[in-house]
Amino acid sequence: MSRISKQGSKSNGNNLLSWAEERMPIMQSIAKRFIKYKPLKGIKIGVALHLEKKTGVLLRALQKGGAEVSASSCNPLTTDDHISAALSEEMDIHAWANQTNDEYYECLKNVMTSQPQLLIDDGCDLIFLAHKKYPEYVKNILGACEETTTGIVRLKAMHKEKALNFPVMAVNNANSKYLFDNRYGTGQSVIEGILSATNTLIAGKNIIVVGYGWCGRGIANRLKGLGAKVFVVETASSSTEGSSGYHRALEAHYDGCWVGSLDEIVHLGDIFISATGNKHAIGIKHMEKMKNGAILANAGHFNNEIDINGLESYSSSSKEILPNVDKYFLNNGKHLVLLSKGRLVNLSQPTGQGHPIEIMDASFAIQALCIEYLVENYQNLKPSVCDVPMSIDNEVAKIALETKEIYLDGLSDEQKKYLQTWQEGT
Ligand code: NAI
């Protein structure tokens, strides 16, 4: 039986869901096909995703495909109570805004005890819980999909230690996901979250973005457009795959940001935003040196990017001055403002609405198509972190363009041949 908050209104939730659905043409076309062919008929799907309106559109599409859905959030602060109220009439929902950690895990547990055959996760808490506490149910799991960078990092570590027992589609790593969702989605929605929580002006502010990955790039570049002076902090790290901290720091420099170590520039920052997927990217040694009244926000998946325990022990007291806006009175006489308890500032209720709808249309299209792919192909997949097939990735980008009435010319046969030749061009 669903467990939700009494604060939510079913009719508000349905209005929000309709608003999102009307603006998600890729999901609409998938849902239409799912209704016709029922590719997920009889399959139980357990979901842990930020429970807000775009997620509701995905869950309804899975159900239209014939699936039985049981869902919770993937973060204690990110459920929209109106959405869970509306969805709980249609499926098994365990989620409400502003949960304690224990309540959050209780909800994940409820999803697992529905004995799902497929999982959709964001950050790997559900997949991790399944392996740790429910080995008897893991045997029946055909596969899973993972939405975010941090989840992929955890899954690769699990696989390396031979602890992963089913295939997981790396939805985050599809081009149609990270190029747009992590960059433009996070870029816009993190700024929106900060602005709606604080009503502050961006123009002229010194804003320090910690981490210049896909999310950091999006945030920094959008801040520049609003007139901020953007400082980027990266890490002196080499990499065995993809670009390293050195490459990203150089990229930020060429993108026109001031780049350096946090120690060096910390005293200048008016607003700090972390987007690293790493622990204590902003530590207490930095907070001690910050300006009076500096604002701290996190865009990374977990609430450990800002050292909150350190902040608490270095403060004489703290006070929630607005919903999820906390003022910390430091032992050095200054105060700092922490947004969203250090959790994802763009999704934490009541101010975060998450990524723009159009962005999640593509991300969740990848999710829906990967779930269908798992149903059709799980027998051929080994327990590992699996790439999203390029056919799905290309298809989603193509449909996204078509929904915007953007059509491209193909290559001629001569051009295709030319691109395969190693002879001097003629
Ligand atoms: P990414 O791997 O592309 O970038 C992370 C960057 O942080 C890298 O360039 C890395 O060198 C840097 N970094 C790591 N430790 C650092 C440190 N101590 N100091 C400075 N820089 C450091 O990852 P991506 O895709 O940008 O994701 C970042 C985080 O945001 C992840 O936790 C991810 O799950 C989360 N995320 C959040 C979203 C949201 O809606 N708020 C949406 C998508 C991802």
Short mmCIF file of C-alpha atoms and ligand atoms in Angstrom, two decimals:
data_model
loop_
_atom_site.label_atom_id
_atom_site.label_comp_id
_atom_site.label_asym_id
_atom_site.label_seq_id
_atom_site.Cartn_x
_atom_site.Cartn_y
_atom_site.Cartn_z
CA MET A 1 0.00 0.00 0.00
CA SER A 2 1.31 3.47 -0.93
CA ARG A 3 2.76 5.72 1.80
CA ILE A 4 2.67 9.43 1.01
CA SER A 5 2.19 12.81 2.71
CA LYS A 6 -1.21 14.34 3.45
CA GLN A 7 0.21 17.70 2.28
CA GLY A 8 -0.11 16.78 -1.38
CA SER A 9 -3.17 17.52 -3.50
CA LYS A 10 -4.13 14.95 -6.10
CA SER A 11 -5.64 17.54 -8.44
CA ASN A 12 -2.57 19.81 -8.23
CA GLY A 13 -0.45 16.74 -8.95
CA ASN A 14 -2.54 15.79 -11.98
CA ASN A 15 -2.34 19.36 -13.32
CA LEU A 16 1.45 19.33 -12.94
CA LEU A 17 1.68 15.92 -14.61
CA SER A 18 -0.43 17.10 -17.56
CA TRP A 19 1.69 20.25 -17.88
CA ALA A 20 4.84 18.11 -18.10
CA GLU A 21 3.37 15.39 -20.30
CA GLU A 22 2.15 17.89 -22.91
CA ARG A 23 5.75 19.15 -23.18
CA MET A 24 7.36 15.72 -23.46
CA PRO A 25 6.76 14.67 -27.08
CA ILE A 26 9.38 11.92 -27.08
CA MET A 27 7.78 10.30 -24.04
CA GLN A 28 4.35 10.72 -25.66
CA SER A 29 5.47 8.78 -28.73
CA ILE A 30 7.00 6.03 -26.56
CA ALA A 31 3.85 5.84 -24.42
CA LYS A 32 1.70 5.51 -27.55
CA ARG A 33 3.79 2.57 -28.73
CA PHE A 34 3.82 1.05 -25.23
CA ILE A 35 0.00 1.19 -25.09
CA LYS A 36 -0.21 -0.61 -28.43
CA TYR A 37 2.40 -3.35 -27.93
CA LYS A 38 2.61 -3.71 -24.11
CA PRO A 39 6.34 -4.61 -24.17
CA LEU A 40 6.52 -4.59 -20.35
CA LYS A 41 3.44 -6.73 -19.75
CA GLY A 42 3.52 -8.39 -16.34
CA ILE A 43 6.98 -7.01 -15.43
CA LYS A 44 7.46 -5.56 -11.94
CA ILE A 45 9.63 -2.44 -11.92
CA GLY A 46 11.09 -0.91 -8.75
CA VAL A 47 12.01 2.75 -9.11
CA ALA A 48 14.06 5.22 -7.05
CA LEU A 49 14.02 8.56 -8.87
CA HIS A 50 13.41 12.15 -7.70
CA LEU A 51 9.63 11.92 -7.46
CA GLU A 52 8.51 14.99 -9.36
CA LYS A 53 6.37 15.70 -12.39
CA LYS A 54 8.68 14.52 -15.19
CA THR A 55 9.35 11.30 -13.31
CA GLY A 56 5.59 10.84 -13.03
CA VAL A 57 5.34 10.95 -16.82
CA LEU A 58 7.97 8.20 -17.08
CA LEU A 59 6.23 6.04 -14.46
CA ARG A 60 2.90 6.36 -16.21
CA ALA A 61 4.52 5.39 -19.53
CA LEU A 62 6.02 2.26 -17.94
CA GLN A 63 2.62 1.37 -16.60
CA LYS A 64 1.05 1.95 -20.02
CA GLY A 65 3.60 -0.56 -21.34
CA GLY A 66 2.10 -3.16 -19.02
CA ALA A 67 4.50 -2.86 -16.06
CA GLU A 68 3.59 -2.94 -12.38
CA VAL A 69 5.40 0.00 -10.79
CA SER A 70 6.55 0.52 -7.22
CA ALA A 71 8.42 3.79 -6.64
CA SER A 72 10.20 5.92 -4.06
CA SER A 73 12.48 8.94 -4.32
CA CYS A 74 16.26 8.69 -4.58
CA ASN A 75 16.78 11.54 -2.12
CA PRO A 76 15.07 12.47 1.17
CA LEU A 77 14.22 16.05 0.10
CA THR A 78 13.20 15.79 -3.55
CA THR A 79 9.66 14.41 -3.61
CA ASP A 80 6.91 16.71 -4.80
CA ASP A 81 4.00 15.76 -2.51
CA HIS A 82 1.38 16.72 -5.11
CA ILE A 83 2.92 14.30 -7.58
CA SER A 84 3.09 11.44 -5.10
CA ALA A 85 -0.55 12.12 -4.15
CA ALA A 86 -1.66 11.89 -7.78
CA LEU A 87 0.47 8.86 -8.63
CA SER A 88 -0.49 6.93 -5.50
CA GLU A 89 -3.99 6.52 -6.96
CA GLU A 90 -2.46 4.62 -9.88
CA MET A 91 0.56 2.75 -8.54
CA ASP A 92 2.53 1.82 -5.43
CA ILE A 93 4.24 5.01 -4.16
CA HIS A 94 6.42 5.42 -1.06
CA ALA A 95 7.64 9.00 -0.96
CA TRP A 96 7.10 12.38 0.64
CA ALA A 97 9.06 15.62 0.87
CA ASN A 98 11.55 16.31 3.67
CA GLN A 99 12.14 12.77 4.87
CA THR A 100 14.59 11.75 7.54
CA ASN A 101 17.35 9.39 6.45
CA ASP A 102 15.55 6.49 8.18
CA GLU A 103 12.28 7.27 6.40
CA TYR A 104 14.12 7.48 3.09
CA TYR A 105 15.64 4.00 3.54
CA GLU A 106 12.30 2.66 4.76
CA CYS A 107 10.76 3.74 1.44
CA LEU A 108 13.56 2.13 -0.60
CA LYS A 109 12.99 -1.02 1.44
CA ASN A 110 9.28 -0.96 0.58
CA VAL A 111 10.15 -0.76 -3.11
CA MET A 112 12.49 -3.75 -2.78
CA THR A 113 9.98 -5.86 -0.92
CA SER A 114 7.61 -5.52 -3.89
CA GLN A 115 10.14 -7.95 -5.45
CA PRO A 116 10.84 -6.05 -8.66
CA GLN A 117 12.36 -7.75 -11.70
CA LEU A 118 13.82 -4.51 -13.08
CA LEU A 119 15.15 -1.49 -11.21
CA ILE A 120 15.51 2.15 -12.19
CA ASP A 121 17.88 3.98 -9.89
CA ASP A 122 19.45 7.42 -9.54
CA GLY A 123 22.62 7.33 -7.45
CA CYS A 124 22.69 3.53 -6.88
CA ASP A 125 21.10 3.49 -3.38
CA LEU A 126 18.36 1.07 -4.47
CA ILE A 127 20.72 -1.24 -6.35
CA PHE A 128 23.16 -1.17 -3.42
CA LEU A 129 20.36 -1.91 -0.92
CA ALA A 130 19.14 -4.79 -3.09
CA HIS A 131 22.60 -6.42 -3.04
CA LYS A 132 23.21 -5.74 0.65
CA LYS A 133 19.88 -6.67 2.20
CA TYR A 134 17.86 -8.64 -0.34
CA PRO A 135 20.07 -11.33 -1.96
CA GLU A 136 16.99 -13.59 -2.25
CA TYR A 137 15.25 -10.96 -4.44
CA VAL A 138 18.41 -10.11 -6.43
CA LYS A 139 18.21 -13.59 -7.99
CA ASN A 140 15.00 -12.52 -9.77
CA ILE A 141 16.31 -9.17 -11.01
CA LEU A 142 16.84 -9.17 -14.77
CA GLY A 143 18.65 -5.85 -14.87
CA ALA A 144 18.58 -2.17 -13.98
CA CYS A 145 19.08 1.34 -15.34
CA GLU A 146 21.18 4.01 -13.62
CA GLU A 147 20.48 7.70 -14.15
CA THR A 148 23.46 9.64 -12.79
CA THR A 149 27.25 10.01 -12.79
CA THR A 150 27.66 9.15 -9.10
CA GLY A 151 25.59 5.98 -9.55
CA ILE A 152 27.81 4.87 -12.45
CA VAL A 153 30.94 5.48 -10.34
CA ARG A 154 29.52 3.29 -7.54
CA LEU A 155 28.40 0.58 -9.97
CA LYS A 156 31.80 0.39 -11.64
CA ALA A 157 33.38 -0.02 -8.20
CA MET A 158 30.85 -2.80 -7.39
CA HIS A 159 31.60 -4.54 -10.68
CA LYS A 160 35.36 -4.28 -10.11
CA GLU A 161 34.91 -6.08 -6.79
CA LYS A 162 32.70 -8.69 -8.50
CA ALA A 163 29.81 -7.57 -6.30
CA LEU A 164 27.36 -6.66 -9.06
CA ASN A 165 24.89 -9.45 -9.81
CA PHE A 166 22.89 -8.16 -12.78
CA PRO A 167 23.45 -5.95 -15.84
CA VAL A 168 22.95 -2.21 -15.39
CA MET A 169 22.41 0.12 -18.31
CA ALA A 170 24.54 3.27 -17.92
CA VAL A 171 21.77 5.68 -18.90
CA ASN A 172 23.84 8.62 -17.64
CA ASN A 173 26.57 7.87 -20.19
CA ALA A 174 24.29 8.06 -23.25
CA ASN A 175 25.07 11.15 -25.31
CA SER A 176 21.39 12.05 -25.35
CA LYS A 177 21.55 12.16 -21.55
CA TYR A 178 24.75 13.66 -20.17
CA LEU A 179 25.42 16.16 -22.97
CA PHE A 180 22.10 17.88 -22.29
CA ASP A 181 20.79 16.82 -18.88
CA ASN A 182 24.00 17.20 -16.88
CA ARG A 183 25.10 20.32 -18.74
CA TYR A 184 22.05 22.38 -19.77
CA GLY A 185 19.57 20.81 -17.34
CA THR A 186 21.74 21.16 -14.24
CA GLY A 187 23.12 24.46 -15.52
CA GLN A 188 19.71 26.10 -15.61
CA SER A 189 17.98 24.37 -12.72
CA VAL A 190 20.77 24.86 -10.16
CA ILE A 191 20.67 28.60 -10.77
CA GLU A 192 16.87 28.53 -10.63
CA GLY A 193 17.03 26.66 -7.29
CA ILE A 194 19.46 29.17 -5.79
CA LEU A 195 17.45 32.14 -7.04
CA SER A 196 14.10 30.88 -5.87
CA ALA A 197 15.51 30.08 -2.42
CA THR A 198 17.37 33.39 -1.96
CA ASN A 199 16.01 35.99 -4.43
CA THR A 200 19.63 37.15 -4.82
CA LEU A 201 21.18 38.94 -7.83
CA ILE A 202 23.69 37.00 -9.92
CA ALA A 203 25.14 39.92 -11.92
CA GLY A 204 28.39 41.17 -10.43
CA LYS A 205 28.71 38.34 -7.90
CA ASN A 206 31.85 36.26 -7.50
CA ILE A 207 30.61 32.71 -7.88
CA ILE A 208 32.91 29.78 -7.28
CA VAL A 209 31.98 26.57 -9.11
CA VAL A 210 33.79 23.55 -7.71
CA GLY A 211 34.13 20.84 -10.36
CA TYR A 212 34.10 21.51 -14.12
CA GLY A 213 32.57 18.28 -15.34
CA TRP A 214 29.37 18.20 -17.36
CA CYS A 215 27.31 19.77 -14.56
CA GLY A 216 29.95 22.33 -13.56
CA ARG A 217 30.40 23.46 -17.18
CA GLY A 218 26.67 24.02 -17.55
CA ILE A 219 26.38 25.95 -14.28
CA ALA A 220 29.47 28.11 -14.92
CA ASN A 221 28.52 29.02 -18.46
CA ARG A 222 24.97 29.96 -17.58
CA LEU A 223 26.19 32.06 -14.64
CA LYS A 224 28.48 33.97 -17.00
CA GLY A 225 25.45 34.76 -19.16
CA LEU A 226 23.76 36.31 -16.12
CA GLY A 227 26.76 38.55 -15.43
CA ALA A 228 28.54 36.67 -12.65
CA LYS A 229 32.31 36.60 -12.31
CA VAL A 230 32.88 32.86 -12.41
CA PHE A 231 35.78 31.13 -10.69
CA VAL A 232 36.34 27.44 -11.31
CA VAL A 233 38.04 25.00 -8.99
CA GLU A 234 39.25 21.70 -10.41
CA THR A 235 41.47 19.00 -9.05
CA ALA A 236 45.05 18.07 -9.99
CA SER A 237 44.12 14.58 -11.12
CA SER A 238 45.15 12.37 -14.00
CA SER A 239 42.64 10.10 -15.63
CA THR A 240 42.80 6.72 -17.31
CA GLU A 241 39.66 7.36 -19.33
CA GLY A 242 38.14 10.59 -20.64
CA SER A 243 39.37 14.01 -19.68
CA SER A 244 41.19 14.62 -16.39
CA GLY A 245 41.00 17.45 -13.86
CA TYR A 246 43.92 19.05 -15.73
CA HIS A 247 42.03 19.03 -19.04
CA ARG A 248 38.90 20.39 -17.41
CA ALA A 249 40.79 23.17 -15.64
CA LEU A 250 42.37 24.16 -18.95
CA GLU A 251 38.97 24.07 -20.64
CA ALA A 252 37.51 26.35 -17.94
CA HIS A 253 40.44 28.74 -18.49
CA TYR A 254 39.80 28.86 -22.25
CA ASP A 255 36.06 29.24 -21.56
CA GLY A 256 36.95 32.51 -19.86
CA CYS A 257 36.68 31.52 -16.18
CA TRP A 258 39.22 32.32 -13.50
CA VAL A 259 40.75 28.95 -12.50
CA GLY A 260 42.68 28.04 -9.37
CA SER A 261 42.72 26.16 -6.11
CA LEU A 262 39.91 26.77 -3.62
CA ASP A 263 42.38 27.78 -0.91
CA GLU A 264 43.64 30.57 -3.10
CA ILE A 265 40.30 32.15 -4.03
CA VAL A 266 37.95 31.16 -1.22
CA HIS A 267 37.96 34.63 0.44
CA LEU A 268 36.50 36.17 -2.77
CA GLY A 269 33.39 34.03 -3.18
CA ASP A 270 29.86 35.32 -2.66
CA ILE A 271 28.25 32.02 -3.69
CA PHE A 272 29.84 28.54 -3.80
CA ILE A 273 28.39 25.70 -5.87
CA SER A 274 29.84 22.20 -5.74
CA ALA A 275 29.34 19.76 -8.63
CA THR A 276 32.07 17.18 -8.18
CA GLY A 277 30.49 13.86 -7.13
CA ASN A 278 33.24 13.88 -4.49
CA LYS A 279 33.35 14.06 -0.72
CA HIS A 280 34.21 17.31 1.11
CA ALA A 281 35.01 19.26 -2.05
CA ILE A 282 34.24 22.27 0.17
CA GLY A 283 35.83 21.65 3.58
CA ILE A 284 35.84 23.44 6.88
CA LYS A 285 39.33 24.85 6.21
CA HIS A 286 37.69 26.69 3.29
CA MET A 287 34.57 27.75 5.21
CA GLU A 288 36.68 29.38 7.94
CA LYS A 289 38.07 31.77 5.32
CA MET A 290 34.80 32.61 3.54
CA LYS A 291 33.19 36.06 3.48
CA ASN A 292 30.50 36.85 6.01
CA GLY A 293 27.14 35.77 4.57
CA ALA A 294 28.53 33.61 1.75
CA ILE A 295 25.98 31.18 0.28
CA LEU A 296 26.77 27.47 -0.08
CA ALA A 297 24.91 25.22 -2.51
CA ASN A 298 25.48 21.70 -3.76
CA ALA A 299 24.57 20.31 -7.19
CA GLY A 300 26.29 16.92 -6.79
CA HIS A 301 24.33 13.76 -6.01
CA PHE A 302 25.17 13.29 -2.32
CA ASN A 303 25.04 15.75 0.57
CA ASN A 304 28.69 15.11 1.44
CA GLU A 305 30.26 17.52 -1.08
CA ILE A 306 30.07 20.29 1.52
CA ASP A 307 31.46 19.14 4.88
CA ILE A 308 28.27 19.72 6.88
CA ASN A 309 29.48 17.95 10.03
CA GLY A 310 32.55 20.20 9.97
CA LEU A 311 30.31 23.24 9.49
CA GLU A 312 28.14 22.19 12.41
CA SER A 313 31.05 21.65 14.76
CA TYR A 314 32.63 24.99 13.76
CA SER A 315 29.35 26.84 14.46
CA SER A 316 28.02 28.09 17.77
CA SER A 317 24.46 27.67 16.45
CA SER A 318 22.34 27.45 13.31
CA LYS A 319 18.83 28.49 12.39
CA GLU A 320 16.47 27.61 9.53
CA ILE A 321 15.57 31.11 8.37
CA LEU A 322 13.50 30.02 5.35
CA PRO A 323 12.42 26.51 4.26
CA ASN A 324 15.65 24.59 3.63
CA VAL A 325 17.74 27.77 4.00
CA ASP A 326 19.95 27.52 7.11
CA LYS A 327 22.09 30.24 8.65
CA TYR A 328 25.21 28.97 10.48
CA PHE A 329 26.83 31.24 13.07
CA LEU A 330 30.53 30.40 12.95
CA ASN A 331 32.95 30.48 15.87
CA ASN A 332 34.90 33.23 14.07
CA GLY A 333 31.96 35.65 14.34
CA LYS A 334 30.85 35.35 10.70
CA HIS A 335 27.83 33.49 9.34
CA LEU A 336 27.30 31.31 6.26
CA VAL A 337 24.06 30.33 4.51
CA LEU A 338 23.59 26.69 3.51
CA LEU A 339 20.90 25.85 0.95
CA SER A 340 18.89 22.61 0.86
CA LYS A 341 20.80 21.09 3.83
CA GLY A 342 23.65 20.49 1.35
CA ARG A 343 21.46 18.29 -0.85
CA LEU A 344 20.80 18.82 -4.57
CA VAL A 345 19.80 22.48 -4.67
CA ASN A 346 17.93 22.17 -7.96
CA LEU A 347 15.61 19.42 -6.75
CA SER A 348 15.16 19.89 -3.02
CA GLN A 349 11.66 20.97 -2.12
CA PRO A 350 10.12 23.49 -1.84
CA THR A 351 12.23 25.60 -4.21
CA GLY A 352 13.74 23.06 -6.62
CA GLN A 353 11.71 21.97 -9.62
CA GLY A 354 14.52 19.96 -11.17
CA HIS A 355 15.64 20.02 -14.77
CA PRO A 356 13.54 21.69 -17.46
CA ILE A 357 10.84 19.43 -18.89
CA GLU A 358 12.32 19.22 -22.41
CA ILE A 359 15.62 17.97 -21.00
CA MET A 360 13.96 15.20 -18.98
CA ASP A 361 11.94 14.21 -22.05
CA ALA A 362 15.17 12.93 -23.64
CA SER A 363 16.69 11.53 -20.42
CA PHE A 364 13.57 9.57 -19.53
CA ALA A 365 13.13 8.42 -23.12
CA ILE A 366 16.53 6.75 -22.74
CA GLN A 367 15.31 5.21 -19.46
CA ALA A 368 12.08 3.87 -20.99
CA LEU A 369 13.83 2.47 -24.06
CA CYS A 370 16.57 0.87 -21.95
CA ILE A 371 13.93 -0.85 -19.79
CA GLU A 372 12.36 -2.22 -22.96
CA TYR A 373 15.84 -3.23 -24.20
CA LEU A 374 16.52 -5.09 -20.93
CA VAL A 375 13.25 -7.02 -21.21
CA GLU A 376 14.18 -8.11 -24.73
CA ASN A 377 17.91 -8.71 -24.16
CA TYR A 378 18.64 -9.50 -20.51
CA GLN A 379 19.56 -13.07 -21.38
CA ASN A 380 22.44 -11.86 -23.55
CA LEU A 381 23.82 -9.40 -20.99
CA LYS A 382 26.34 -10.18 -18.26
CA PRO A 383 26.35 -8.58 -14.79
CA SER A 384 28.25 -5.39 -15.61
CA VAL A 385 27.78 -1.70 -16.41
CA CYS A 386 26.44 -1.78 -20.00
CA ASP A 387 26.56 0.99 -22.59
CA VAL A 388 23.24 2.23 -23.95
CA PRO A 389 23.05 0.92 -27.56
CA MET A 390 23.88 3.66 -30.07
CA SER A 391 20.64 2.84 -31.92
CA ILE A 392 18.65 4.02 -28.87
CA ASP A 393 20.95 6.99 -28.21
CA ASN A 394 20.75 8.20 -31.85
CA GLU A 395 17.01 7.61 -32.07
CA VAL A 396 16.27 9.80 -29.04
CA ALA A 397 18.39 12.70 -30.38
CA LYS A 398 16.75 12.34 -33.80
CA ILE A 399 13.22 12.42 -32.38
CA ALA A 400 14.18 15.35 -30.11
CA LEU A 401 15.26 17.32 -33.20
CA GLU A 402 12.15 16.33 -35.14
CA THR A 403 9.89 17.51 -32.31
CA LYS A 404 11.55 20.91 -32.75
CA GLU A 405 11.00 20.67 -36.51
CA ILE A 406 14.74 20.53 -37.14
CA TYR A 407 15.57 18.22 -40.03
CA LEU A 408 19.07 17.44 -41.27
CA ASP A 409 20.44 16.37 -44.64
CA GLY A 410 21.97 12.91 -44.82
CA LEU A 411 25.34 12.18 -46.39
CA SER A 412 25.48 11.29 -50.07
CA ASP A 413 26.90 7.88 -51.03
CA GLU A 414 29.96 9.67 -52.37
CA GLN A 415 30.47 11.49 -49.06
CA LYS A 416 30.08 8.27 -47.05
CA LYS A 417 32.64 6.59 -49.29
CA TYR A 418 34.98 9.57 -48.98
CA LEU A 419 34.92 9.37 -45.19
CA GLN A 420 36.08 5.77 -45.38
CA THR A 421 39.00 6.33 -47.73
CA TRP A 422 42.62 6.76 -46.70
CA GLN A 423 43.73 7.98 -50.12
CA GLU A 424 44.48 11.63 -50.76
CA GLY A 425 41.16 13.37 -51.42
CA THR A 426 40.06 13.82 -55.01
P1 NAI B 1 31.84 14.69 -13.98
O1 NAI B 1 32.60 13.47 -13.59
O2 NAI B 1 31.67 15.03 -15.42
O3 NAI B 1 32.53 15.98 -13.27
C1 NAI B 1 32.97 16.03 -11.95
C2 NAI B 1 34.18 16.98 -11.95
O4 NAI B 1 34.54 17.27 -10.59
C3 NAI B 1 35.43 16.38 -12.61
O5 NAI B 1 35.92 17.28 -13.58
C4 NAI B 1 36.41 16.18 -11.46
O6 NAI B 1 37.76 16.37 -11.87
C5 NAI B 1 35.97 17.29 -10.49
N1 NAI B 1 36.33 17.04 -9.09
C6 NAI B 1 36.30 15.87 -8.40
N2 NAI B 1 36.70 16.07 -7.12
C7 NAI B 1 36.97 17.39 -7.01
C8 NAI B 1 37.41 18.23 -5.95
N3 NAI B 1 37.64 17.73 -4.73
N4 NAI B 1 37.61 19.55 -6.19
C9 NAI B 1 37.38 20.07 -7.42
N5 NAI B 1 36.95 19.33 -8.47
C10 NAI B 1 36.74 18.01 -8.26
O7 NAI B 1 30.45 14.57 -13.25
P2 NAI B 1 29.07 15.34 -13.59
O8 NAI B 1 28.30 14.57 -14.59
O9 NAI B 1 29.35 16.77 -13.79
O10 NAI B 1 28.30 15.12 -12.20
C11 NAI B 1 28.75 15.75 -11.00
C12 NAI B 1 27.81 15.38 -9.86
O11 NAI B 1 26.51 15.90 -10.13
C13 NAI B 1 27.59 13.87 -9.67
O12 NAI B 1 27.41 13.61 -8.31
C14 NAI B 1 26.31 13.61 -10.43
O13 NAI B 1 25.68 12.42 -10.02
C15 NAI B 1 25.53 14.84 -10.09
N6 NAI B 1 24.46 15.23 -10.99
C16 NAI B 1 23.54 16.08 -10.46
C17 NAI B 1 22.49 16.51 -11.21
C18 NAI B 1 21.50 17.42 -10.60
O14 NAI B 1 20.36 17.47 -11.08
N7 NAI B 1 21.85 18.20 -9.61
C19 NAI B 1 22.28 16.05 -12.61
C20 NAI B 1 23.36 15.23 -13.10
C21 NAI B 1 24.40 14.85 -12.30
#
